[in-house]
Tab-separated table of C-alpha atoms in Angstrom:
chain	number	residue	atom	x	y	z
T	1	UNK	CA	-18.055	-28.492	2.169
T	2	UNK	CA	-18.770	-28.456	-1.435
T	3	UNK	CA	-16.220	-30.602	-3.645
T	4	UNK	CA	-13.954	-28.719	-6.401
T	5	UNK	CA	-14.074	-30.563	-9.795
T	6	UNK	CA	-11.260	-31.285	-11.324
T	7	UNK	CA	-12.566	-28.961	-14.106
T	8	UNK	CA	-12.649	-25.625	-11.850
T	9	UNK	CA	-9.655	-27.164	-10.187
T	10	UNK	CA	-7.859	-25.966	-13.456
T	11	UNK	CA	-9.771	-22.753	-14.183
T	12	UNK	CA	-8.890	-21.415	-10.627
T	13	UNK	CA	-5.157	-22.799	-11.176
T	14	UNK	CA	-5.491	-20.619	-14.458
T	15	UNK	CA	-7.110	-17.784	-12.996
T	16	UNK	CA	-3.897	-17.541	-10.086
T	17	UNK	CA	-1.383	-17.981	-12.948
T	18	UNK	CA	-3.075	-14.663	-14.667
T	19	UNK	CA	-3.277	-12.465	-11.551
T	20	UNK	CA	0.144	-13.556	-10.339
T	21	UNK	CA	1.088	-12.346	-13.813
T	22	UNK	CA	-0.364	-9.250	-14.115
T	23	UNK	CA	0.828	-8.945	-10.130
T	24	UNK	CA	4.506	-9.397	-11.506
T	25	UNK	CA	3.928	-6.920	-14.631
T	26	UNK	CA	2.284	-4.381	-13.316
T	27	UNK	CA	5.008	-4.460	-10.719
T	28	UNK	CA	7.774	-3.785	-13.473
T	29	UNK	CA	6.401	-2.096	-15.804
T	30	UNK	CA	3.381	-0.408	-14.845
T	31	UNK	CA	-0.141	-0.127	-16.228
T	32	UNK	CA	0.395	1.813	-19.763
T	33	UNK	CA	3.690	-0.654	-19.913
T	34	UNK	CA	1.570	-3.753	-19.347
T	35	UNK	CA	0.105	-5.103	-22.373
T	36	UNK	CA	-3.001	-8.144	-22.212
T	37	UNK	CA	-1.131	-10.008	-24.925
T	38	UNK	CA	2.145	-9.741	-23.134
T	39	UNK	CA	-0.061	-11.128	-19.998
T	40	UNK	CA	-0.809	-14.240	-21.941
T	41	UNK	CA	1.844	-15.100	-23.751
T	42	UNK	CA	4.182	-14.808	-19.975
T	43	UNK	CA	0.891	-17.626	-18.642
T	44	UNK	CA	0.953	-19.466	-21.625
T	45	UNK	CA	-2.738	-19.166	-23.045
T	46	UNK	CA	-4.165	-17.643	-25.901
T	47	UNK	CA	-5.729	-13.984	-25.579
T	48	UNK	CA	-9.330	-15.335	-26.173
T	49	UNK	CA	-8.610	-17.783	-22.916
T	50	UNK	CA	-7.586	-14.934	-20.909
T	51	UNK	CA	-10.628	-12.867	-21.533
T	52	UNK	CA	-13.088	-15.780	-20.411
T	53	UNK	CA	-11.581	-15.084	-17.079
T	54	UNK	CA	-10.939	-11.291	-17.400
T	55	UNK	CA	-12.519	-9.525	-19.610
T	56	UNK	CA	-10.570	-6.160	-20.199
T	57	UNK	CA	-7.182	-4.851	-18.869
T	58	UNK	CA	-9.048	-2.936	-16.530
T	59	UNK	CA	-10.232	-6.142	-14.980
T	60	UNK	CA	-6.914	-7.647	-15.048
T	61	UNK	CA	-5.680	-4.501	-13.236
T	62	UNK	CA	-8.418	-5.119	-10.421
T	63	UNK	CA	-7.582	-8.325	-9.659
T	64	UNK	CA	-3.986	-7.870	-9.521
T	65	UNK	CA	-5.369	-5.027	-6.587
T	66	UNK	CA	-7.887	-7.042	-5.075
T	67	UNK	CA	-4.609	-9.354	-3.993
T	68	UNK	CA	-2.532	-6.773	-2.856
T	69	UNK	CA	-5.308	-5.646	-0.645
T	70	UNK	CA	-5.810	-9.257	0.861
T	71	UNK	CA	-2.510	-9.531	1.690
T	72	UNK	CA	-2.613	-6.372	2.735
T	73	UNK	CA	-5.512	-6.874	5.873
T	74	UNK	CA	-4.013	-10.289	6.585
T	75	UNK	CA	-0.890	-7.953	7.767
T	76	UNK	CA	-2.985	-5.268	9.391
T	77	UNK	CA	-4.913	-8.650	11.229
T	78	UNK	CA	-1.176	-10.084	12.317
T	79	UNK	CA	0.027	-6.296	13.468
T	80	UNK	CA	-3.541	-6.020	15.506
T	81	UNK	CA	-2.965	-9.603	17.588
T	82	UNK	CA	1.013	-8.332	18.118
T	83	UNK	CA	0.781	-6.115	21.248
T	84	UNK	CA	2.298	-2.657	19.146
T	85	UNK	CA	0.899	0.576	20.405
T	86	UNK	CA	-1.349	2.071	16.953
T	87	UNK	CA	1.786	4.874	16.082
T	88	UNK	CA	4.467	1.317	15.845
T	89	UNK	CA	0.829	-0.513	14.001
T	90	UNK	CA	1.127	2.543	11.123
T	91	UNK	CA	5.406	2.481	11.470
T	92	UNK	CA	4.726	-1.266	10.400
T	93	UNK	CA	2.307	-1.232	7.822
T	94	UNK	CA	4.197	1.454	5.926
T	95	UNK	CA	7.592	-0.763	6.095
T	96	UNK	CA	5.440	-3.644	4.708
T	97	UNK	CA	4.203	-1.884	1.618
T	98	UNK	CA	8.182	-0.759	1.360
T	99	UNK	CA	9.503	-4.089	1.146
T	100	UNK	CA	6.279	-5.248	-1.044
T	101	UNK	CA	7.545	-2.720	-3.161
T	102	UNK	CA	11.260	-3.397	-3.143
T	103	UNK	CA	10.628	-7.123	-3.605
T	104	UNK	CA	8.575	-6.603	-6.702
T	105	UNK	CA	5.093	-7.606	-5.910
T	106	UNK	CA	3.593	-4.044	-5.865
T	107	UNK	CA	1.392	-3.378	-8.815
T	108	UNK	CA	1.928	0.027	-10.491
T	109	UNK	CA	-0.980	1.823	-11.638
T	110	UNK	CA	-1.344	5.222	-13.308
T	111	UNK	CA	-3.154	7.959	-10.873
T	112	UNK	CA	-5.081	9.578	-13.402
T	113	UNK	CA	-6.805	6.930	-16.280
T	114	UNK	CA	-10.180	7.636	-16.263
T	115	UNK	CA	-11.274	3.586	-17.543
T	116	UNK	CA	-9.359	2.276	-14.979
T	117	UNK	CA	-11.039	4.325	-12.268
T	118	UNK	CA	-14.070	3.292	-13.318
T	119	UNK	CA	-12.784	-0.337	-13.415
T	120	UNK	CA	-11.865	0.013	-9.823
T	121	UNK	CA	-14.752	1.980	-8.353
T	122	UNK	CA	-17.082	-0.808	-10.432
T	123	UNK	CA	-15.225	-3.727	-8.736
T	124	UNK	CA	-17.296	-4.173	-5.735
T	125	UNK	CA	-14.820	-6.674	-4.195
T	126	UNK	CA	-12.471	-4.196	-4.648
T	127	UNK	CA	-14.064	-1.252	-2.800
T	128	UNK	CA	-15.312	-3.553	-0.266
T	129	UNK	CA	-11.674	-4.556	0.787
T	130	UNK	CA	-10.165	-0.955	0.010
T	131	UNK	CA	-12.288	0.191	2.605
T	132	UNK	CA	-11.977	-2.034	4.834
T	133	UNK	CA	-8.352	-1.570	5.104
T	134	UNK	CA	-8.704	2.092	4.755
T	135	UNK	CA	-11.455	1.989	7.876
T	136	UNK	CA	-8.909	0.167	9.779
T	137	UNK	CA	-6.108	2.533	9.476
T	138	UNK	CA	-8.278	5.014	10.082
T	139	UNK	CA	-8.781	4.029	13.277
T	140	UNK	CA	-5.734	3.061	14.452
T	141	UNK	CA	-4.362	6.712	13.076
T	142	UNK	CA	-7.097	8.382	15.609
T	143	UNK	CA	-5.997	6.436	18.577
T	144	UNK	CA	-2.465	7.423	17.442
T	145	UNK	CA	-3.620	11.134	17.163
T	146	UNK	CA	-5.030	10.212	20.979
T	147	UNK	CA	-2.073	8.977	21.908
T	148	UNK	CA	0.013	12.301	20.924
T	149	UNK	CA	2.166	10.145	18.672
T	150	UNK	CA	0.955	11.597	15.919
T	151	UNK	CA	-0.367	15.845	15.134
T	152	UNK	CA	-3.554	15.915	16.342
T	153	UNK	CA	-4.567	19.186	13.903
T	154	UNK	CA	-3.378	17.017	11.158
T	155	UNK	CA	-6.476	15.795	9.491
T	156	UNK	CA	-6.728	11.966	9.347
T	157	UNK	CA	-7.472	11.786	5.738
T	158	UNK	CA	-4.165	13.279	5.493
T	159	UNK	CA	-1.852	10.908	7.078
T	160	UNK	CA	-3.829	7.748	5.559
T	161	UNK	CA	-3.325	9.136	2.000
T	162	UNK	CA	0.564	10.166	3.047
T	163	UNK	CA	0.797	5.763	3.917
T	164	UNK	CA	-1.090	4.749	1.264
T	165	UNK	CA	1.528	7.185	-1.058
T	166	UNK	CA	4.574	5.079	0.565
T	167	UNK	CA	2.910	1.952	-1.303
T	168	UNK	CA	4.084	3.560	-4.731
T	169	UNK	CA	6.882	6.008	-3.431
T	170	UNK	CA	9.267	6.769	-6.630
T	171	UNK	CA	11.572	7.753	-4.092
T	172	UNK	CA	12.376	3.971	-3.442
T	173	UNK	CA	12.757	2.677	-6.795
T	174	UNK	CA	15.418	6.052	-7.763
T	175	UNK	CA	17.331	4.607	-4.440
T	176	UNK	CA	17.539	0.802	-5.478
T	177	UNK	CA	18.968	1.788	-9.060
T	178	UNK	CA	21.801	3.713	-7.273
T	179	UNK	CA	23.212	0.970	-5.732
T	180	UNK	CA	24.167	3.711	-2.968
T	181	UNK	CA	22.209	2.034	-0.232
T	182	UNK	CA	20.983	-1.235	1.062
T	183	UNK	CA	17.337	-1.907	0.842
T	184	UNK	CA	16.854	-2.189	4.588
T	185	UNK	CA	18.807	1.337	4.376
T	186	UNK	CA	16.682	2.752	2.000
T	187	UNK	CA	13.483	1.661	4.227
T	188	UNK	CA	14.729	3.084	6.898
T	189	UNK	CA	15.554	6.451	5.191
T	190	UNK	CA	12.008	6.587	4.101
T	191	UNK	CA	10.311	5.735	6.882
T	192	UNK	CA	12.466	8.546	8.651
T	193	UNK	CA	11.266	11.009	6.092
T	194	UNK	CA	7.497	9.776	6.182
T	195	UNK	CA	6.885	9.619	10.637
T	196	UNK	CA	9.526	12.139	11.405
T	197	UNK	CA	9.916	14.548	8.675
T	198	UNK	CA	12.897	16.547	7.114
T	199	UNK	CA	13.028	18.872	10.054
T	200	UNK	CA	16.057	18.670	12.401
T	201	UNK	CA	14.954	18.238	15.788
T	202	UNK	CA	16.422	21.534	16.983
T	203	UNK	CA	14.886	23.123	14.301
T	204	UNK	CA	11.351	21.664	15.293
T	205	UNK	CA	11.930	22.768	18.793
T	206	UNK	CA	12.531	26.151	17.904
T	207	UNK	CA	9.623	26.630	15.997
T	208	UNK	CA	7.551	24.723	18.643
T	209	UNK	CA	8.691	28.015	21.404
T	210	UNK	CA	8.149	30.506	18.808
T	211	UNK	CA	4.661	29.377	17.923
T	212	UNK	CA	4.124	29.442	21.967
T	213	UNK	CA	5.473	32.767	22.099
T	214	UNK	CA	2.777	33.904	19.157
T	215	UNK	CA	0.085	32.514	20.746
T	216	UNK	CA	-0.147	32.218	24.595
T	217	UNK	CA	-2.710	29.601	25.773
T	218	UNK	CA	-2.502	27.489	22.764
T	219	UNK	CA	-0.103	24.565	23.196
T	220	UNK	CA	1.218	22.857	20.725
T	221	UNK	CA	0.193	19.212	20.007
T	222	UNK	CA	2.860	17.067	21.744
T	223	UNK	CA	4.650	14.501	19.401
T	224	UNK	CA	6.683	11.454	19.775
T	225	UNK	CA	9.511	13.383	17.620
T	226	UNK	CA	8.937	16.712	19.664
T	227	UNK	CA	9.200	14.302	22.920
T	228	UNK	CA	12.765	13.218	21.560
T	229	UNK	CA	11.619	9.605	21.953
């Protein structure tokens, strides 16, 4: 194994303050919020520093991205060894980006900033581990679909998007500052709302009959909420 120097011993030390900065930032205040000289004044380096490292707010944005999506797979690795069937897998990962979220360690970034996008889409380490994570749950939202956990008309596309969405839900944060509910409440009420809908389970029933009744032949797509499991 190749030694460190003491040299890039510091630089990486550096490099972790920044993106644990920017991590933190971006968490409470959001990309247009953020600011790079508000970055290096909170790490305790001059601008010019920062920039040997990162070169742009863009960049800084990226990294701060690239670590969410590490930890992310590292929990998608530990859910895969744990023995859950893929619908409990998804029910996981979506409470983990919750709690990432109410614990302050979710970066916040704008959905329409043209720079950034480029920034992101340019960041080949990045796109390399947004896909991978995204291939993953793509998988394990197919074998759910198998499974008749989840709609199997629904395309998959759709439900990944709807769990990536839960990683910055607004919903959560409008919760927290109400003081009305606990956060283990509050993930619970939107996990409810994201795997079983707003439909009562009556109501879904109903519908399920009538859409029998409409067309003969054509069943409906069973699902663990239809099942009353």
């Amino acid at each position: 194994m190749a030694r460190v120097s003491f040299r890039e011993q510091v630089l990486l030390a550096r490099e972790e303050a920044i993106v644990s900065s920017v991590n933190r930032l971006l968490a409470q205040k959001g990309y247009d919020g953020m600011t790079v000289d508000e970055v290096a004044a909170d790490v305790g380096i001059a601008k010019a520093v920062l920039y040997k490292h990162f070169p742009s707010k863009e960049a800084l944005a990226a990294a701060a991205m690239v670590r969410v999506l590490d930890r992310a797979q590292a929990r998608l690795d530990e859910l895969a060894a744990a023995g859950l069937n893929a619908f409990e897998r998804l029910q996981a990962v979506a409470r983990w980006t919750l709690e990432v979220q109410l614990a302050g360690e979710m970066p916040s970034l704008p959905a329409q900033n043209s720079a950034l996008r480029a920034a992101l889409v340019a960041d080949a380490g990045y796109m390399g581990k947004l896909l991978g994570v995204s291939e993953q749950l793509g998988e394990w939202i197919t074998e759910a679909q198998a499974d008749g956990d989840i709609d199997a008309a629904m395309p998959p596309e759709v439900v990944l998007y709807t769990l990536f969405a839960r990683a910055c839900d607004p919903v959560l944060g409008v919760l927290k500052a109400s003081g009305a509910y606990t956060d283990e409440r509050i993930v619970a009420l939107l996990l409810a709302t994201c795997f079983g809908g707003l439909q009562s389970r009556a109501a879904g029933a109903a519908v399920s009959r009538t859409a029998r009744a409409r067309s003969p032949g054509s069943p409906v797509p069973a699902t663990r909420a239809a099942r009353g499991r």
